[in-house]
């Protein structure tokens, strides 16, 4: 739902402006296009925490040297396992290199694993899973991040919001294909940044303040830490993701990762693992498609609580992406628009054309 302070920008012109910004900060044209696609993928699916709101810290790290703009990515291969040293490249560059490596190994072996170390923030993991879905592959993607999550019974952040995505063969970001993509914290940190920017409070159960006490104040949550999703279960998942990411890729545990909005002259050193599975090497694509349909139907045709059909993972985002497909306009909040204009002024880049200012709830 749009709000009275939303702004509609020309989508194509916004993409042009974002890519120009990334190039002005120092990325090559090829890398700028990849990062722009990852940000716009998230923005279009309504994953605003990992969309254009990330542009400012990304640009800062690129411009101040924390992102290696001319990286030499190296890869070692053993059977179906690729290990990639991303050489401090932009996250989407490392991520898409890992996607290609895992897909290539799955093609030869039925399964492929690519473990990347020394990357920067990789953004929304659905971007990588959707690419593998389009290639007809099952995917499991996870990454570690700097500490922001308190453990059950603790008051100090020890783990990142370590996200995981699981995708299945089918379409990309706007298709009905199920696609789970989640932080292991109760909410993504970026969502709290976004709510703090909008001066709104956060739901109970998302975060604690500096002293470890529960809070609904977005500002105090940013000074404090996040709670795991579903208590010890989200914590356990985040713990194993950190261990597997660093252990398999030979990179940093979350505790050694440079925070996403700090020390911009240093590479963050995140790790990402991409697992791709070709269902043809298992019970076959038909079996998969039948299971996918049956389970989706079970969920969608189950009894709703308020008249709206229950959804499968990824459906809310896909619905937003479908509505945006072919649309000339991109709706952003006024706060994000102002931030974008400020960045563009700073880099002397012309702003995207305004389609209209939304002046009522729709
Ligand atoms: N790169 C990083 O370091 C990092 C860290 C944390 C999170 N992230 C990214 O943050 C993004 C947001 O994560 P999040 O946990 O806030 O996501 P979220 O809570 O919005 O959604 C989590 C999952 O729940 C599903 N979902 C939501 N509402 C639903 C409903 N009503 N019915 C059925 N399914 C539903 C979504 O489709 C999604 O798969 C993700 O893209 C994630 O990859 C990245």
mmCIF file of C-alpha atoms and ligand atoms in Angstrom:
data_model
loop_
_atom_site.group_PDB
_atom_site.id
_atom_site.type_symbol
_atom_site.label_atom_id
_atom_site.label_comp_id
_atom_site.label_asym_id
_atom_site.label_seq_id
_atom_site.Cartn_x
_atom_site.Cartn_y
_atom_site.Cartn_z
ATOM 1 C CA UNK A 1 0.000 0.000 0.000
ATOM 2 C CA UNK A 2 1.319 3.437 -0.886
ATOM 3 C CA UNK A 3 1.414 6.195 1.713
ATOM 4 C CA UNK A 4 0.751 9.926 1.258
ATOM 5 C CA UNK A 5 4.471 10.699 1.327
ATOM 6 C CA UNK A 6 5.427 8.233 -1.427
ATOM 7 C CA UNK A 7 6.959 9.415 -4.676
ATOM 8 C CA UNK A 8 6.800 7.788 -8.100
ATOM 9 C CA UNK A 9 10.022 7.902 -10.104
ATOM 10 C CA UNK A 10 10.673 6.799 -13.647
ATOM 11 C CA UNK A 11 11.957 3.239 -13.202
ATOM 12 C CA UNK A 12 14.306 3.298 -16.196
ATOM 13 C CA UNK A 13 15.703 6.668 -15.189
ATOM 14 C CA UNK A 14 16.210 5.501 -11.584
ATOM 15 C CA UNK A 15 18.169 2.517 -12.871
ATOM 16 C CA UNK A 16 20.274 4.872 -14.987
ATOM 17 C CA UNK A 17 20.949 7.142 -11.989
ATOM 18 C CA UNK A 18 21.829 4.258 -9.642
ATOM 19 C CA UNK A 19 24.229 2.748 -12.154
ATOM 20 C CA UNK A 20 25.867 6.130 -12.798
ATOM 21 C CA UNK A 21 26.349 6.581 -9.048
ATOM 22 C CA UNK A 22 27.990 3.167 -8.681
ATOM 23 C CA UNK A 23 30.309 3.900 -11.625
ATOM 24 C CA UNK A 24 31.142 7.370 -10.331
ATOM 25 C CA UNK A 25 32.137 5.821 -6.988
ATOM 26 C CA UNK A 26 34.553 3.535 -8.860
ATOM 27 C CA UNK A 27 32.906 0.282 -9.993
ATOM 28 C CA UNK A 28 33.423 -0.963 -13.529
ATOM 29 C CA UNK A 29 30.382 -0.810 -15.809
ATOM 30 C CA UNK A 30 29.922 -4.577 -15.508
ATOM 31 C CA UNK A 31 30.059 -4.589 -11.700
ATOM 32 C CA UNK A 32 27.865 -1.470 -11.434
ATOM 33 C CA UNK A 33 25.218 -3.213 -13.529
ATOM 34 C CA UNK A 34 25.294 -6.307 -11.286
ATOM 35 C CA UNK A 35 25.001 -4.299 -8.061
ATOM 36 C CA UNK A 36 22.227 -2.148 -9.564
ATOM 37 C CA UNK A 37 20.335 -5.303 -10.588
ATOM 38 C CA UNK A 38 20.636 -6.759 -7.083
ATOM 39 C CA UNK A 39 19.374 -3.523 -5.456
ATOM 40 C CA UNK A 40 16.511 -3.092 -7.936
ATOM 41 C CA UNK A 41 15.554 -6.781 -7.601
ATOM 42 C CA UNK A 42 15.036 -6.269 -3.860
ATOM 43 C CA UNK A 43 13.349 -2.868 -4.270
ATOM 44 C CA UNK A 44 10.923 -4.220 -6.881
ATOM 45 C CA UNK A 45 9.956 -7.169 -4.677
ATOM 46 C CA UNK A 46 9.305 -4.813 -1.758
ATOM 47 C CA UNK A 47 12.369 -6.037 0.165
ATOM 48 C CA UNK A 48 13.134 -2.371 0.776
ATOM 49 C CA UNK A 49 15.603 -3.140 3.577
ATOM 50 C CA UNK A 50 17.942 -4.497 0.860
ATOM 51 C CA UNK A 51 16.973 -2.220 -1.994
ATOM 52 C CA UNK A 52 17.939 1.369 -2.729
ATOM 53 C CA UNK A 53 18.288 2.086 1.002
ATOM 54 C CA UNK A 54 21.624 0.241 0.757
ATOM 55 C CA UNK A 55 22.991 2.568 -1.892
ATOM 56 C CA UNK A 56 24.537 5.099 0.529
ATOM 57 C CA UNK A 57 26.679 2.616 2.530
ATOM 58 C CA UNK A 58 27.556 0.714 -0.663
ATOM 59 C CA UNK A 59 28.753 3.911 -2.382
ATOM 60 C CA UNK A 60 30.715 4.958 0.658
ATOM 61 C CA UNK A 61 32.586 1.642 0.849
ATOM 62 C CA UNK A 62 33.249 1.668 -2.904
ATOM 63 C CA UNK A 63 34.521 5.262 -2.860
ATOM 64 C CA UNK A 64 36.650 4.841 0.278
ATOM 65 C CA UNK A 65 38.403 1.693 -0.885
ATOM 66 C CA UNK A 66 36.648 -0.996 1.187
ATOM 67 C CA UNK A 67 35.288 -2.527 -2.017
ATOM 68 C CA UNK A 68 37.967 -3.703 -4.423
ATOM 69 C CA UNK A 69 36.770 -2.208 -7.706
ATOM 70 C CA UNK A 70 39.266 -4.204 -9.818
ATOM 71 C CA UNK A 71 39.298 -7.553 -7.962
ATOM 72 C CA UNK A 72 41.005 -10.728 -9.078
ATOM 73 C CA UNK A 73 38.675 -13.511 -8.030
ATOM 74 C CA UNK A 74 40.454 -16.848 -7.641
ATOM 75 C CA UNK A 75 38.829 -20.241 -7.543
ATOM 76 C CA UNK A 76 39.943 -23.706 -6.471
ATOM 77 C CA UNK A 77 37.890 -26.723 -7.491
ATOM 78 C CA UNK A 78 37.688 -30.181 -5.969
ATOM 79 C CA UNK A 79 34.974 -32.398 -7.424
ATOM 80 C CA UNK A 80 31.654 -30.554 -7.066
ATOM 81 C CA UNK A 81 33.058 -28.016 -4.598
ATOM 82 C CA UNK A 82 34.358 -24.606 -5.656
ATOM 83 C CA UNK A 83 36.096 -22.320 -3.163
ATOM 84 C CA UNK A 84 36.285 -18.699 -4.269
ATOM 85 C CA UNK A 85 38.419 -15.903 -2.865
ATOM 86 C CA UNK A 86 36.386 -12.838 -3.851
ATOM 87 C CA UNK A 87 39.310 -10.438 -3.210
ATOM 88 C CA UNK A 88 37.113 -7.819 -1.519
ATOM 89 C CA UNK A 89 34.806 -7.428 -4.512
ATOM 90 C CA UNK A 90 31.285 -5.986 -4.326
ATOM 91 C CA UNK A 91 28.887 -8.561 -2.851
ATOM 92 C CA UNK A 92 26.831 -9.075 -6.017
ATOM 93 C CA UNK A 93 30.021 -9.751 -7.993
ATOM 94 C CA UNK A 94 31.107 -12.484 -5.564
ATOM 95 C CA UNK A 95 27.526 -13.773 -5.309
ATOM 96 C CA UNK A 96 26.990 -14.145 -9.035
ATOM 97 C CA UNK A 97 30.437 -15.750 -9.447
ATOM 98 C CA UNK A 98 29.394 -18.312 -6.815
ATOM 99 C CA UNK A 99 26.034 -18.852 -8.563
ATOM 100 C CA UNK A 100 27.777 -19.575 -11.875
ATOM 101 C CA UNK A 101 30.307 -21.922 -10.230
ATOM 102 C CA UNK A 102 27.627 -23.874 -8.317
ATOM 103 C CA UNK A 103 25.435 -24.172 -11.444
ATOM 104 C CA UNK A 104 28.385 -25.368 -13.506
ATOM 105 C CA UNK A 105 29.261 -28.029 -10.916
ATOM 106 C CA UNK A 106 25.594 -29.111 -10.673
ATOM 107 C CA UNK A 107 25.590 -29.533 -14.437
ATOM 108 C CA UNK A 108 28.482 -32.007 -14.232
ATOM 109 C CA UNK A 109 27.803 -33.683 -10.897
ATOM 110 C CA UNK A 110 24.085 -33.145 -10.177
ATOM 111 C CA UNK A 111 25.072 -30.994 -7.217
ATOM 112 C CA UNK A 112 27.478 -28.100 -6.902
ATOM 113 C CA UNK A 113 28.692 -26.060 -3.965
ATOM 114 C CA UNK A 114 30.450 -22.710 -4.204
ATOM 115 C CA UNK A 115 31.886 -21.211 -1.026
ATOM 116 C CA UNK A 116 33.062 -17.600 -1.316
ATOM 117 C CA UNK A 117 35.172 -15.688 1.222
ATOM 118 C CA UNK A 118 36.349 -12.070 1.367
ATOM 119 C CA UNK A 119 33.186 -10.576 -0.086
ATOM 120 C CA UNK A 120 31.315 -7.439 0.890
ATOM 121 C CA UNK A 121 27.584 -7.314 1.797
ATOM 122 C CA UNK A 122 25.802 -9.600 -0.665
ATOM 123 C CA UNK A 123 22.323 -8.030 -0.323
ATOM 124 C CA UNK A 124 19.070 -9.994 -0.643
ATOM 125 C CA UNK A 125 19.872 -13.686 -1.108
ATOM 126 C CA UNK A 126 16.742 -14.243 -3.218
ATOM 127 C CA UNK A 127 18.640 -12.514 -6.049
ATOM 128 C CA UNK A 128 20.976 -15.524 -6.280
ATOM 129 C CA UNK A 129 18.329 -18.196 -5.633
ATOM 130 C CA UNK A 130 16.056 -16.700 -8.324
ATOM 131 C CA UNK A 131 18.892 -16.929 -10.863
ATOM 132 C CA UNK A 132 19.302 -20.630 -10.044
ATOM 133 C CA UNK A 133 15.518 -21.187 -10.150
ATOM 134 C CA UNK A 134 15.499 -19.769 -13.676
ATOM 135 C CA UNK A 135 18.281 -22.213 -14.573
ATOM 136 C CA UNK A 136 16.038 -25.104 -13.403
ATOM 137 C CA UNK A 137 17.996 -25.777 -10.226
ATOM 138 C CA UNK A 138 17.179 -26.154 -6.542
ATOM 139 C CA UNK A 139 19.239 -23.756 -4.445
ATOM 140 C CA UNK A 140 20.272 -23.300 -0.844
ATOM 141 C CA UNK A 141 22.142 -20.057 -0.260
ATOM 142 C CA UNK A 142 23.399 -18.672 3.034
ATOM 143 C CA UNK A 143 25.801 -16.005 4.239
ATOM 144 C CA UNK A 144 27.323 -14.708 7.457
ATOM 145 C CA UNK A 145 27.327 -11.115 8.650
ATOM 146 C CA UNK A 146 28.751 -9.018 11.496
ATOM 147 C CA UNK A 147 27.311 -9.633 14.993
ATOM 148 C CA UNK A 148 23.946 -8.081 15.690
ATOM 149 C CA UNK A 149 21.961 -10.938 17.315
ATOM 150 C CA UNK A 150 21.860 -11.703 21.034
ATOM 151 C CA UNK A 151 21.800 -15.418 21.930
ATOM 152 C CA UNK A 152 18.931 -16.741 24.063
ATOM 153 C CA UNK A 153 19.744 -15.651 27.612
ATOM 154 C CA UNK A 154 22.427 -13.191 26.481
ATOM 155 C CA UNK A 155 22.558 -9.397 26.277
ATOM 156 C CA UNK A 156 25.505 -9.020 23.887
ATOM 157 C CA UNK A 157 25.413 -9.456 20.097
ATOM 158 C CA UNK A 158 27.424 -12.513 19.086
ATOM 159 C CA UNK A 159 26.001 -13.562 15.690
ATOM 160 C CA UNK A 160 24.931 -11.822 12.489
ATOM 161 C CA UNK A 161 21.422 -11.807 11.048
ATOM 162 C CA UNK A 162 22.898 -14.611 8.893
ATOM 163 C CA UNK A 163 20.333 -15.020 6.097
ATOM 164 C CA UNK A 164 19.294 -18.151 4.208
ATOM 165 C CA UNK A 165 17.392 -18.568 0.947
ATOM 166 C CA UNK A 166 15.930 -21.766 -0.509
ATOM 167 C CA UNK A 167 14.677 -21.806 -4.095
ATOM 168 C CA UNK A 168 13.234 -24.408 -6.467
ATOM 169 C CA UNK A 169 13.148 -24.703 -10.273
ATOM 170 C CA UNK A 170 10.757 -22.305 -11.918
ATOM 171 C CA UNK A 171 10.591 -18.633 -12.720
ATOM 172 C CA UNK A 172 12.529 -15.700 -11.328
ATOM 173 C CA UNK A 173 11.610 -12.978 -8.853
ATOM 174 C CA UNK A 174 8.041 -12.385 -10.077
ATOM 175 C CA UNK A 175 6.951 -16.007 -10.581
ATOM 176 C CA UNK A 176 4.738 -18.232 -8.404
ATOM 177 C CA UNK A 177 7.748 -20.439 -7.665
ATOM 178 C CA UNK A 178 8.232 -20.699 -3.888
ATOM 179 C CA UNK A 179 11.341 -18.880 -2.678
ATOM 180 C CA UNK A 180 12.162 -18.647 1.011
ATOM 181 C CA UNK A 181 14.533 -15.785 1.829
ATOM 182 C CA UNK A 182 14.940 -14.764 5.448
ATOM 183 C CA UNK A 183 17.190 -13.252 8.037
ATOM 184 C CA UNK A 184 17.643 -15.485 11.087
ATOM 185 C CA UNK A 185 16.888 -12.503 13.300
ATOM 186 C CA UNK A 186 13.198 -11.772 13.979
ATOM 187 C CA UNK A 187 13.534 -9.044 11.308
ATOM 188 C CA UNK A 188 16.303 -7.893 8.984
ATOM 189 C CA UNK A 189 18.466 -5.099 10.466
ATOM 190 C CA UNK A 190 17.741 -3.046 7.335
ATOM 191 C CA UNK A 191 14.029 -3.041 8.232
ATOM 192 C CA UNK A 192 14.815 -1.357 11.549
ATOM 193 C CA UNK A 193 17.075 1.181 9.798
ATOM 194 C CA UNK A 194 14.189 1.874 7.415
ATOM 195 C CA UNK A 195 11.634 2.290 10.245
ATOM 196 C CA UNK A 196 14.057 4.502 12.169
ATOM 197 C CA UNK A 197 14.467 6.627 9.011
ATOM 198 C CA UNK A 198 10.649 6.867 8.814
ATOM 199 C CA UNK A 199 10.582 7.644 12.577
ATOM 200 C CA UNK A 200 8.291 4.686 13.245
ATOM 201 C CA UNK A 201 8.409 2.185 16.114
ATOM 202 C CA UNK A 202 9.229 -1.504 15.669
ATOM 203 C CA UNK A 203 7.032 -4.475 16.696
ATOM 204 C CA UNK A 204 7.737 -6.125 20.081
ATOM 205 C CA UNK A 205 10.023 -9.158 19.882
ATOM 206 C CA UNK A 206 12.381 -7.715 17.264
ATOM 207 C CA UNK A 207 15.111 -6.133 19.374
ATOM 208 C CA UNK A 208 16.668 -5.211 22.702
ATOM 209 C CA UNK A 209 18.246 -1.902 23.756
ATOM 210 C CA UNK A 210 21.857 -1.229 24.807
ATOM 211 C CA UNK A 211 21.205 -2.927 28.191
ATOM 212 C CA UNK A 212 19.544 -6.012 26.686
ATOM 213 C CA UNK A 213 15.996 -4.903 27.647
ATOM 214 C CA UNK A 214 13.194 -5.427 25.073
ATOM 215 C CA UNK A 215 12.404 -2.281 23.066
ATOM 216 C CA UNK A 216 9.998 -1.070 20.371
ATOM 217 C CA UNK A 217 12.019 2.117 19.758
ATOM 218 C CA UNK A 218 13.800 1.762 16.395
ATOM 219 C CA UNK A 219 16.607 4.139 17.439
ATOM 220 C CA UNK A 220 17.321 2.278 20.684
ATOM 221 C CA UNK A 221 17.166 -1.037 18.810
ATOM 222 C CA UNK A 222 19.883 0.222 16.454
ATOM 223 C CA UNK A 223 22.016 1.073 19.488
ATOM 224 C CA UNK A 224 21.193 -2.335 20.989
ATOM 225 C CA UNK A 225 20.837 -5.695 19.237
ATOM 226 C CA UNK A 226 18.339 -7.919 17.435
ATOM 227 C CA UNK A 227 16.532 -10.958 18.795
ATOM 228 C CA UNK A 228 16.714 -14.260 16.892
ATOM 229 C CA UNK A 229 13.686 -15.454 14.879
ATOM 230 C CA UNK A 230 11.792 -18.037 16.940
ATOM 231 C CA UNK A 231 14.241 -17.858 19.881
ATOM 232 C CA UNK A 232 16.747 -20.715 20.053
ATOM 233 C CA UNK A 233 15.718 -22.027 16.613
ATOM 234 C CA UNK A 234 16.693 -18.861 14.739
ATOM 235 C CA UNK A 235 19.768 -18.612 16.928
ATOM 236 C CA UNK A 236 20.714 -22.233 16.152
ATOM 237 C CA UNK A 237 20.268 -21.661 12.425
ATOM 238 C CA UNK A 238 22.356 -18.460 12.541
ATOM 239 C CA UNK A 239 25.053 -20.261 14.536
ATOM 240 C CA UNK A 240 25.318 -23.111 12.004
ATOM 241 C CA UNK A 241 25.257 -20.669 9.058
ATOM 242 C CA UNK A 242 28.176 -18.720 10.549
ATOM 243 C CA UNK A 243 30.089 -21.920 11.226
ATOM 244 C CA UNK A 244 29.459 -23.441 7.776
ATOM 245 C CA UNK A 245 30.073 -20.175 5.880
ATOM 246 C CA UNK A 246 33.410 -19.421 7.511
ATOM 247 C CA UNK A 247 34.427 -23.069 7.877
ATOM 248 C CA UNK A 248 33.741 -24.125 4.287
ATOM 249 C CA UNK A 249 34.914 -20.917 2.593
ATOM 250 C CA UNK A 250 38.003 -20.512 4.819
ATOM 251 C CA UNK A 251 37.007 -16.941 5.656
ATOM 252 C CA UNK A 252 35.927 -14.882 8.663
ATOM 253 C CA UNK A 253 33.397 -15.826 11.284
ATOM 254 C CA UNK A 254 30.811 -13.074 11.856
ATOM 255 C CA UNK A 255 32.886 -11.665 14.742
ATOM 256 C CA UNK A 256 35.681 -10.829 12.282
ATOM 257 C CA UNK A 257 33.414 -9.149 9.707
ATOM 258 C CA UNK A 258 33.582 -5.373 9.346
ATOM 259 C CA UNK A 259 30.125 -3.857 10.061
ATOM 260 C CA UNK A 260 28.157 -2.863 6.970
ATOM 261 C CA UNK A 261 27.960 0.827 7.963
ATOM 262 C CA UNK A 262 31.389 1.342 9.544
ATOM 263 C CA UNK A 263 35.134 1.349 8.669
ATOM 264 C CA UNK A 264 34.349 2.015 5.007
ATOM 265 C CA UNK A 265 37.997 1.861 3.962
ATOM 266 C CA UNK A 266 38.185 -1.849 4.850
ATOM 267 C CA UNK A 267 36.626 -4.821 3.015
ATOM 268 C CA UNK A 268 33.986 -6.471 5.183
ATOM 269 C CA UNK A 269 35.166 -10.061 4.704
ATOM 270 C CA UNK A 270 31.767 -11.809 4.558
ATOM 271 C CA UNK A 271 31.335 -15.409 3.404
ATOM 272 C CA UNK A 272 28.602 -16.818 1.163
ATOM 273 C CA UNK A 273 27.746 -20.433 0.346
ATOM 274 C CA UNK A 274 25.681 -21.383 -2.715
ATOM 275 C CA UNK A 275 24.454 -24.961 -3.147
ATOM 276 C CA UNK A 276 22.801 -25.883 -6.452
ATOM 277 C CA UNK A 277 21.040 -29.201 -7.069
ATOM 278 C CA UNK A 278 19.778 -30.494 -10.410
ATOM 279 C CA UNK A 279 16.512 -32.382 -9.712
ATOM 280 C CA UNK A 280 17.088 -34.415 -12.894
ATOM 281 C CA UNK A 281 19.824 -36.211 -10.924
ATOM 282 C CA UNK A 282 17.340 -36.968 -8.125
ATOM 283 C CA UNK A 283 13.724 -38.096 -8.683
ATOM 284 C CA UNK A 284 13.417 -35.836 -11.734
ATOM 285 C CA UNK A 285 11.964 -32.439 -12.559
ATOM 286 C CA UNK A 286 8.427 -33.841 -13.042
ATOM 287 C CA UNK A 287 8.404 -35.232 -9.531
ATOM 288 C CA UNK A 288 9.564 -31.870 -8.283
ATOM 289 C CA UNK A 289 6.962 -29.919 -10.199
ATOM 290 C CA UNK A 290 4.180 -32.244 -8.964
ATOM 291 C CA UNK A 291 5.291 -31.837 -5.344
ATOM 292 C CA UNK A 292 5.583 -28.072 -5.750
ATOM 293 C CA UNK A 293 2.040 -27.797 -7.188
ATOM 294 C CA UNK A 294 0.500 -30.128 -4.610
ATOM 295 C CA UNK A 295 2.066 -28.359 -1.644
ATOM 296 C CA UNK A 296 1.297 -24.914 -3.019
ATOM 297 C CA UNK A 297 -2.350 -25.899 -3.589
ATOM 298 C CA UNK A 298 -2.599 -27.318 -0.069
ATOM 299 C CA UNK A 299 -1.436 -24.008 1.382
ATOM 300 C CA UNK A 300 -3.331 -21.667 -0.953
ATOM 301 C CA UNK A 301 -6.615 -23.615 -0.644
ATOM 302 C CA UNK A 302 -6.417 -24.014 3.117
ATOM 303 C CA UNK A 303 -8.959 -22.157 5.276
ATOM 304 C CA UNK A 304 -8.065 -18.451 5.544
ATOM 305 C CA UNK A 305 -8.549 -16.442 8.698
ATOM 306 C CA UNK A 306 -9.687 -13.223 7.034
ATOM 307 C CA UNK A 307 -10.772 -14.157 3.511
ATOM 308 C CA UNK A 308 -7.295 -13.787 1.987
ATOM 309 C CA UNK A 309 -5.714 -17.060 0.812
ATOM 310 C CA UNK A 310 -2.607 -18.183 2.739
ATOM 311 C CA UNK A 311 0.591 -17.863 0.707
ATOM 312 C CA UNK A 312 3.719 -19.927 0.065
ATOM 313 C CA UNK A 313 7.197 -18.536 0.870
ATOM 314 C CA UNK A 314 8.164 -15.781 -1.554
ATOM 315 C CA UNK A 315 4.577 -15.127 -2.649
ATOM 316 C CA UNK A 316 4.201 -11.671 -1.043
ATOM 317 C CA UNK A 317 7.384 -10.478 -2.785
ATOM 318 C CA UNK A 318 6.477 -12.127 -6.115
ATOM 319 C CA UNK A 319 3.063 -10.462 -6.039
ATOM 320 C CA UNK A 320 4.694 -7.047 -5.572
ATOM 321 C CA UNK A 321 7.164 -7.812 -8.360
ATOM 322 C CA UNK A 322 4.335 -8.858 -10.703
ATOM 323 C CA UNK A 323 2.494 -5.600 -10.033
ATOM 324 C CA UNK A 324 5.710 -3.725 -10.840
ATOM 325 C CA UNK A 325 6.502 -5.727 -13.993
ATOM 326 C CA UNK A 326 6.268 -3.491 -17.023
ATOM 327 C CA UNK A 327 5.349 -0.502 -14.824
ATOM 328 C CA UNK A 328 6.985 2.717 -15.877
ATOM 329 C CA UNK A 329 7.064 4.062 -12.319
ATOM 330 C CA UNK A 330 8.920 2.949 -9.204
ATOM 331 C CA UNK A 331 7.307 3.992 -5.905
ATOM 332 C CA UNK A 332 9.720 5.035 -3.149
ATOM 333 C CA UNK A 333 9.222 6.781 0.184
ATOM 334 C CA UNK A 334 9.832 10.506 0.313
ATOM 335 C CA UNK A 335 12.706 9.911 2.781
ATOM 336 C CA UNK A 336 14.411 7.527 0.364
ATOM 337 C CA UNK A 337 13.795 9.937 -2.521
ATOM 338 C CA UNK A 338 15.439 12.788 -0.564
ATOM 339 C CA UNK A 339 18.397 10.551 0.283
ATOM 340 C CA UNK A 340 18.779 9.557 -3.362
ATOM 341 C CA UNK A 341 18.626 13.209 -4.471
ATOM 342 C CA UNK A 342 21.266 14.100 -1.898
ATOM 343 C CA UNK A 343 23.580 11.354 -3.172
ATOM 344 C CA UNK A 344 23.032 12.415 -6.779
ATOM 345 C CA UNK A 345 23.778 16.073 -5.958
ATOM 346 C CA UNK A 346 26.996 14.992 -4.232
ATOM 347 C CA UNK A 347 28.159 13.149 -7.343
ATOM 348 C CA UNK A 348 26.779 15.762 -9.812
ATOM 349 C CA UNK A 349 24.484 13.225 -11.465
ATOM 350 C CA UNK A 350 21.093 14.262 -12.787
ATOM 351 C CA UNK A 351 18.127 12.979 -10.728
ATOM 352 C CA UNK A 352 15.594 10.484 -12.090
ATOM 353 C CA UNK A 353 12.455 11.969 -13.591
ATOM 354 C CA UNK A 354 9.558 12.328 -11.173
ATOM 355 C CA UNK A 355 6.405 10.626 -12.454
ATOM 356 C CA UNK A 356 4.183 11.935 -9.648
ATOM 357 C CA UNK A 357 3.911 12.514 -5.910
ATOM 358 C CA UNK A 358 1.362 10.096 -4.437
ATOM 359 C CA UNK A 359 -1.123 12.257 -2.529
ATOM 360 C CA UNK A 360 -3.553 9.712 -1.073
ATOM 361 C CA UNK A 361 -3.660 6.145 0.200
ATOM 362 C CA UNK A 362 -4.273 3.727 -2.654
HETATM 363 N N1 LIG B 1 23.258 -10.002 3.138
HETATM 364 C C1 LIG B 1 23.029 -10.010 4.420
HETATM 365 O O1 LIG B 1 23.937 -9.943 5.215
HETATM 366 C C2 LIG B 1 21.614 -10.134 4.921
HETATM 367 C C3 LIG B 1 21.387 -10.296 6.282
HETATM 368 C C4 LIG B 1 20.067 -10.424 6.712
HETATM 369 C C5 LIG B 1 19.019 -10.377 5.811
HETATM 370 N N2 LIG B 1 19.283 -10.225 4.495
HETATM 371 C C6 LIG B 1 18.176 -10.139 3.529
HETATM 372 O O2 LIG B 1 17.116 -9.414 4.111
HETATM 373 C C7 LIG B 1 15.936 -9.679 3.392
HETATM 374 C C8 LIG B 1 14.734 -9.603 4.290
HETATM 375 O O3 LIG B 1 14.754 -10.633 5.276
HETATM 376 P P1 LIG B 1 13.532 -10.769 6.318
HETATM 377 O O4 LIG B 1 13.826 -11.897 7.242
HETATM 378 O O5 LIG B 1 13.244 -9.432 6.895
HETATM 379 O O6 LIG B 1 12.346 -11.160 5.333
HETATM 380 P P2 LIG B 1 10.784 -11.234 5.646
HETATM 381 O O7 LIG B 1 10.559 -11.417 7.117
HETATM 382 O O8 LIG B 1 10.133 -10.093 4.992
HETATM 383 O O9 LIG B 1 10.363 -12.566 4.887
HETATM 384 C C9 LIG B 1 10.912 -13.827 5.242
HETATM 385 C C10 LIG B 1 10.254 -14.918 4.417
HETATM 386 O O10 LIG B 1 8.885 -15.061 4.821
HETATM 387 C C11 LIG B 1 8.045 -15.054 3.674
HETATM 388 N N3 LIG B 1 6.753 -14.466 4.037
HETATM 389 C C12 LIG B 1 6.532 -13.217 4.547
HETATM 390 N N4 LIG B 1 5.218 -13.028 4.770
HETATM 391 C C13 LIG B 1 4.600 -14.181 4.403
HETATM 392 C C14 LIG B 1 3.254 -14.633 4.412
HETATM 393 N N5 LIG B 1 2.261 -13.858 4.846
HETATM 394 N N6 LIG B 1 2.983 -15.886 3.984
HETATM 395 C C15 LIG B 1 3.960 -16.700 3.540
HETATM 396 N N7 LIG B 1 5.259 -16.331 3.505
HETATM 397 C C16 LIG B 1 5.565 -15.103 3.947
HETATM 398 C C17 LIG B 1 8.756 -14.221 2.654
HETATM 399 O O11 LIG B 1 8.311 -14.562 1.346
HETATM 400 C C18 LIG B 1 10.200 -14.617 2.905
HETATM 401 O O12 LIG B 1 10.542 -15.782 2.199
HETATM 402 C C19 LIG B 1 16.189 -11.001 2.683
HETATM 403 O O13 LIG B 1 16.300 -10.737 1.313
HETATM 404 C C20 LIG B 1 17.547 -11.476 3.214
HETATM 405 O O14 LIG B 1 18.331 -12.186 2.278
HETATM 406 C C21 LIG B 1 20.548 -10.112 4.021
#
